[in-house]
Short mmCIF file of C-alpha atoms in Angstrom, two decimals:
data_model
loop_
_atom_site.label_atom_id
_atom_site.label_comp_id
_atom_site.label_asym_id
_atom_site.label_seq_id
_atom_site.Cartn_x
_atom_site.Cartn_y
_atom_site.Cartn_z
CA GLU V 1005 -19.25 37.86 -16.50
CA LEU V 1006 -21.20 37.48 -13.25
CA ASP V 1007 -19.44 40.46 -11.67
CA ALA V 1008 -20.52 42.62 -14.64
CA LEU V 1009 -24.12 41.43 -14.22
CA LYS V 1010 -23.91 42.12 -10.48
CA ALA V 1011 -22.67 45.63 -11.22
CA ALA V 1012 -25.66 46.13 -13.52
CA VAL V 1013 -27.95 44.94 -10.71
CA ASP V 1014 -26.38 47.37 -8.26
CA THR V 1015 -26.66 50.25 -10.71
CA ALA V 1016 -30.31 49.49 -11.52
CA LYS V 1017 -31.11 48.99 -7.83
CA GLY V 1018 -29.47 52.29 -6.95
CA THR V 1019 -31.44 54.12 -9.62
CA ALA V 1020 -34.68 52.51 -8.46
CA GLN V 1021 -33.93 53.22 -4.82
CA GLY V 1022 -33.44 56.89 -5.60
CA LEU V 1023 -36.79 57.09 -7.36
CA VAL V 1024 -38.57 55.17 -4.58
CA ASP V 1025 -37.01 57.37 -1.90
CA ALA V 1026 -38.28 60.45 -3.78
CA LEU V 1027 -41.89 59.33 -3.62
CA PRO V 1028 -44.07 61.60 -1.46
CA SER V 1029 -45.38 60.43 1.90
CA THR V 1030 -48.84 60.27 0.35
CA GLU V 1031 -47.59 57.19 -1.54
CA GLN V 1032 -46.20 55.48 1.52
CA THR V 1033 -47.96 52.20 0.79
CA ALA V 1034 -46.50 52.01 -2.73
CA LYS V 1035 -43.13 53.19 -1.40
CA ASP V 1036 -43.03 50.44 1.24
CA ALA V 1037 -43.95 47.79 -1.31
CA LEU V 1038 -41.25 48.93 -3.73
CA ASP V 1039 -38.66 49.17 -0.93
CA ALA V 1040 -39.47 45.57 0.02
CA ARG V 1041 -38.94 44.43 -3.57
CA LEU V 1042 -35.59 46.25 -3.74
CA ASP V 1043 -34.52 44.79 -0.37
CA ALA V 1044 -35.14 41.31 -1.81
CA LEU V 1045 -32.48 41.86 -4.48
CA THR V 1046 -29.60 40.25 -2.52
CA THR V 1047 -28.01 37.74 -4.90
CA THR V 1048 -24.23 37.59 -4.54
CA VAL V 1049 -21.70 36.37 -7.09
CA PRO V 1050 -20.12 33.01 -6.09
CA ALA V 1051 -16.33 32.79 -5.81
CA VAL V 1052 -14.18 31.18 -8.49
CA ASN V 1053 -14.02 27.40 -7.92
CA ASP V 1054 -12.53 26.36 -11.29
CA ALA V 1055 -9.37 28.43 -11.47
CA ASP V 1056 -7.93 26.50 -14.44
CA SER V 1057 -11.22 26.64 -16.38
CA ASN V 1058 -11.15 22.90 -17.06
CA GLY V 1059 -14.78 22.34 -16.16
CA VAL V 1060 -13.91 20.50 -12.93
CA LEU V 1061 -14.19 21.97 -9.42
CA ASP V 1062 -10.81 22.94 -7.98
CA ASN V 1063 -11.41 20.78 -4.88
CA VAL V 1064 -12.08 17.77 -7.13
CA ASP V 1065 -8.91 18.56 -9.08
CA ALA V 1066 -6.95 18.77 -5.82
CA ALA V 1067 -8.37 15.47 -4.56
CA GLU V 1068 -7.62 13.81 -7.91
CA ALA V 1069 -4.03 15.09 -7.86
CA ALA V 1070 -3.58 13.79 -4.31
CA VAL V 1071 -4.91 10.37 -5.31
CA VAL V 1072 -2.52 10.29 -8.27
CA ALA V 1073 0.36 11.11 -5.90
CA ALA V 1074 -0.70 8.28 -3.56
CA GLU V 1075 -0.90 5.87 -6.52
CA ALA V 1076 2.59 6.90 -7.60
CA ALA V 1077 3.91 6.25 -4.09
CA GLU V 1078 2.22 2.83 -4.12
CA GLN V 1079 3.79 1.99 -7.49
CA ALA V 1080 7.21 2.99 -6.19
CA LEU V 1081 6.71 0.57 -3.28
CA LYS V 1082 5.59 -2.21 -5.62
CA ASP V 1083 8.59 -1.65 -7.91
CA ALA V 1084 10.98 -1.70 -4.96
CA ILE V 1085 9.48 -4.95 -3.65
CA ALA V 1086 9.72 -6.55 -7.10
CA GLY V 1087 13.35 -5.42 -7.34
CA LYS V 1088 14.25 -7.43 -4.25
CA GLY V 1089 13.57 -10.70 -6.07
CA GLY V 1090 11.71 -12.19 -3.13
CA ILE V 1091 14.69 -11.95 -0.75
CA ILE V 1092 14.27 -9.35 2.01
CA ASN V 1093 17.10 -8.59 4.42
CA PRO V 1094 16.82 -6.14 7.34
CA ALA V 1095 18.13 -3.20 5.29
CA ASP V 1096 15.64 -3.99 2.55
CA LYS V 1097 12.84 -4.09 5.12
CA ALA V 1098 13.80 -0.66 6.45
CA GLU V 1099 13.84 0.74 2.92
CA LEU V 1100 10.46 -0.76 2.07
CA ASP V 1101 8.97 0.36 5.39
CA ALA V 1102 9.97 3.94 4.55
CA LEU V 1103 8.30 3.68 1.15
CA LYS V 1104 5.20 2.21 2.79
CA ALA V 1105 5.11 5.13 5.24
CA ALA V 1106 5.21 7.50 2.26
CA VAL V 1107 2.26 5.65 0.72
CA ASP V 1108 0.29 5.87 3.97
CA THR V 1109 0.99 9.60 4.31
CA ALA V 1110 0.01 10.33 0.71
CA LYS V 1111 -3.07 8.15 1.02
CA GLY V 1112 -4.11 9.92 4.22
CA THR V 1113 -3.72 13.33 2.61
CA ALA V 1114 -5.75 12.26 -0.40
CA GLN V 1115 -8.44 10.66 1.75
CA GLY V 1116 -8.89 13.89 3.65
CA LEU V 1117 -9.42 15.84 0.43
CA VAL V 1118 -11.80 13.22 -0.95
CA ASP V 1119 -13.81 13.10 2.27
CA ALA V 1120 -14.18 16.89 2.15
CA LEU V 1121 -15.80 16.86 -1.29
CA PRO V 1122 -19.43 18.02 -1.23
CA SER V 1123 -22.31 15.61 -1.77
CA THR V 1124 -22.87 17.24 -5.16
CA GLU V 1125 -19.63 15.53 -6.25
CA GLN V 1126 -20.60 12.07 -4.99
CA THR V 1127 -19.77 10.32 -8.26
CA ALA V 1128 -16.24 11.74 -8.32
CA LYS V 1129 -15.92 11.07 -4.59
CA ASP V 1130 -16.90 7.40 -4.98
CA ALA V 1131 -14.47 6.91 -7.88
CA LEU V 1132 -11.58 8.44 -5.94
CA ASP V 1133 -12.46 6.45 -2.80
CA ALA V 1134 -12.33 3.24 -4.85
CA ARG V 1135 -8.87 4.13 -6.16
CA LEU V 1136 -7.61 4.82 -2.64
CA ASP V 1137 -9.14 1.58 -1.34
CA ALA V 1138 -7.09 -0.29 -3.97
CA LEU V 1139 -3.79 0.88 -2.43
CA THR V 1140 -3.23 -2.16 -0.21
CA THR V 1141 0.36 -3.29 -0.86
CA THR V 1142 2.05 -4.57 2.30
CA VAL V 1143 5.77 -4.87 2.99
CA PRO V 1144 6.98 -8.49 3.08
CA ALA V 1145 8.68 -9.75 6.22
CA VAL V 1146 12.44 -10.26 6.51
CA ASN V 1147 13.39 -13.64 5.09
CA ASP V 1148 17.17 -13.18 4.88
CA ALA V 1149 18.10 -12.19 8.41
CA ASP V 1150 21.84 -12.65 7.88
CA SER V 1151 21.81 -10.68 4.59
CA ASN V 1152 23.67 -13.40 2.72
CA GLY V 1153 21.36 -13.32 -0.29
CA VAL V 1154 19.85 -16.70 0.54
CA LEU V 1155 16.40 -17.22 2.05
CA ASP V 1156 16.54 -18.10 5.73
CA ASN V 1157 14.51 -21.27 5.17
CA VAL V 1158 16.99 -22.38 2.48
CA ASP V 1159 19.85 -21.65 4.88
CA ALA V 1160 18.12 -23.68 7.59
CA ALA V 1161 17.49 -26.60 5.23
CA GLU V 1162 21.10 -26.45 4.01
CA ALA V 1163 22.42 -26.48 7.58
CA ALA V 1164 20.21 -29.45 8.42
CA VAL V 1165 21.47 -31.35 5.36
CA VAL V 1166 25.06 -30.58 6.38
CA ALA V 1167 24.30 -31.94 9.86
CA ALA V 1168 22.82 -35.11 8.35
CA GLU V 1169 25.88 -35.53 6.11
CA ALA V 1170 28.15 -35.09 9.15
CA ALA V 1171 26.18 -37.79 11.01
CA GLU V 1172 26.48 -40.05 7.96
CA GLN V 1173 30.23 -39.45 7.79
CA ALA V 1174 30.56 -40.25 11.49
CA LEU V 1175 28.78 -43.54 10.84
CA LYS V 1176 31.02 -44.32 7.85
CA ASP V 1177 34.15 -43.50 9.84
CA ALA V 1178 33.00 -45.72 12.72
CA ILE V 1179 32.27 -48.60 10.34
CA ALA V 1180 35.65 -48.19 8.69
CA GLY V 1181 37.30 -48.13 12.11
CA LYS V 1182 35.95 -51.60 12.89
CA GLY V 1183 38.18 -53.15 10.22
CA GLY V 1184 35.36 -55.32 8.99
CA ILE V 1185 34.89 -57.11 12.33
CA ILE V 1186 31.62 -56.28 14.10
CA ASN V 1187 30.91 -57.60 17.56
CA PRO V 1188 27.62 -57.04 19.43
CA ALA V 1189 28.93 -53.91 21.16
CA ASP V 1190 30.13 -52.55 17.84
CA LYS V 1191 26.69 -53.23 16.34
CA ALA V 1192 24.97 -51.37 19.16
CA GLU V 1193 27.36 -48.42 18.70
CA LEU V 1194 26.83 -48.36 14.94
CA ASP V 1195 23.06 -48.71 15.31
CA ALA V 1196 23.06 -45.65 17.55
CA LEU V 1197 25.07 -43.71 14.98
CA LYS V 1198 22.66 -44.89 12.25
CA ALA V 1199 19.69 -43.73 14.33
CA ALA V 1200 21.38 -40.33 14.62
CA VAL V 1201 21.75 -40.26 10.83
CA ASP V 1202 18.08 -41.15 10.34
CA THR V 1203 16.95 -38.51 12.81
CA ALA V 1204 19.13 -35.83 11.24
CA LYS V 1205 18.05 -36.87 7.75
CA GLY V 1206 14.37 -36.77 8.75
CA THR V 1207 14.74 -33.30 10.21
CA ALA V 1208 16.51 -32.06 7.10
CA GLN V 1209 13.99 -33.70 4.78
CA GLY V 1210 11.14 -31.90 6.54
CA LEU V 1211 12.85 -28.53 6.06
CA VAL V 1212 13.64 -29.28 2.43
CA ASP V 1213 10.10 -30.43 1.68
CA ALA V 1214 8.77 -27.18 3.18
CA LEU V 1215 10.75 -25.00 0.78
CA PRO V 1216 8.54 -23.02 -1.62
CA SER V 1217 8.35 -23.84 -5.31
CA THR V 1218 10.28 -20.64 -6.02
CA GLU V 1219 13.30 -22.43 -4.53
CA GLN V 1220 12.93 -25.60 -6.60
CA THR V 1221 16.55 -25.62 -7.77
CA ALA V 1222 17.89 -25.48 -4.22
CA LYS V 1223 15.25 -28.01 -3.11
CA ASP V 1224 16.27 -30.50 -5.82
CA ALA V 1225 19.97 -30.16 -4.96
CA LEU V 1226 19.34 -30.72 -1.23
CA ASP V 1227 17.02 -33.66 -1.96
CA ALA V 1228 19.81 -35.25 -4.00
CA ARG V 1229 22.25 -34.85 -1.12
CA LEU V 1230 19.79 -36.45 1.31
CA ASP V 1231 19.09 -39.28 -1.11
CA ALA V 1232 22.83 -39.99 -1.06
#
């Protein structure tokens, strides 16, 4: 539509220029004035900036599409994290780190397009910036270093309980070995073994108490073993 109007301008300007040029030198003042008016007719037709005719600037469309892609990458990361069930081994960490890198790349691309939007699109720019700012998911740290499917802190608590049980068994065996007759030296030996039990039990209890509520079943089972 604008190109057709521009063509009409050019045609009318050409016709007028011909008539102005034909004026005699005795009308130089009028000729100069008319030439100046024709020279001022310089409007150009702007380029297409809404190729899909959806009423939105193409650069806004491109920025929006890039933000959507970044959001999709973020959702893929969130889904992958949720799928791990809270237990992250080294292979899981590498997988999640790769997904996080994809999020960062997509977010960076989108941010560049958003930043390049003109000030006339400030409302759209602000809305897209807010959506990008919301992409903040971080990759959890490894908490299953030996990849045995059990949280490292549960493994550590379990090992400490086993050590306390071994100390307890050593005490029981030593008591049984005395045949029911305890002299002062025996008492000192058994007291030392009991102190070792108490120390081991205290260490284990601290680790068990520190377990998160998400591991309540394991915590209760280990507490029961320590109580014994």
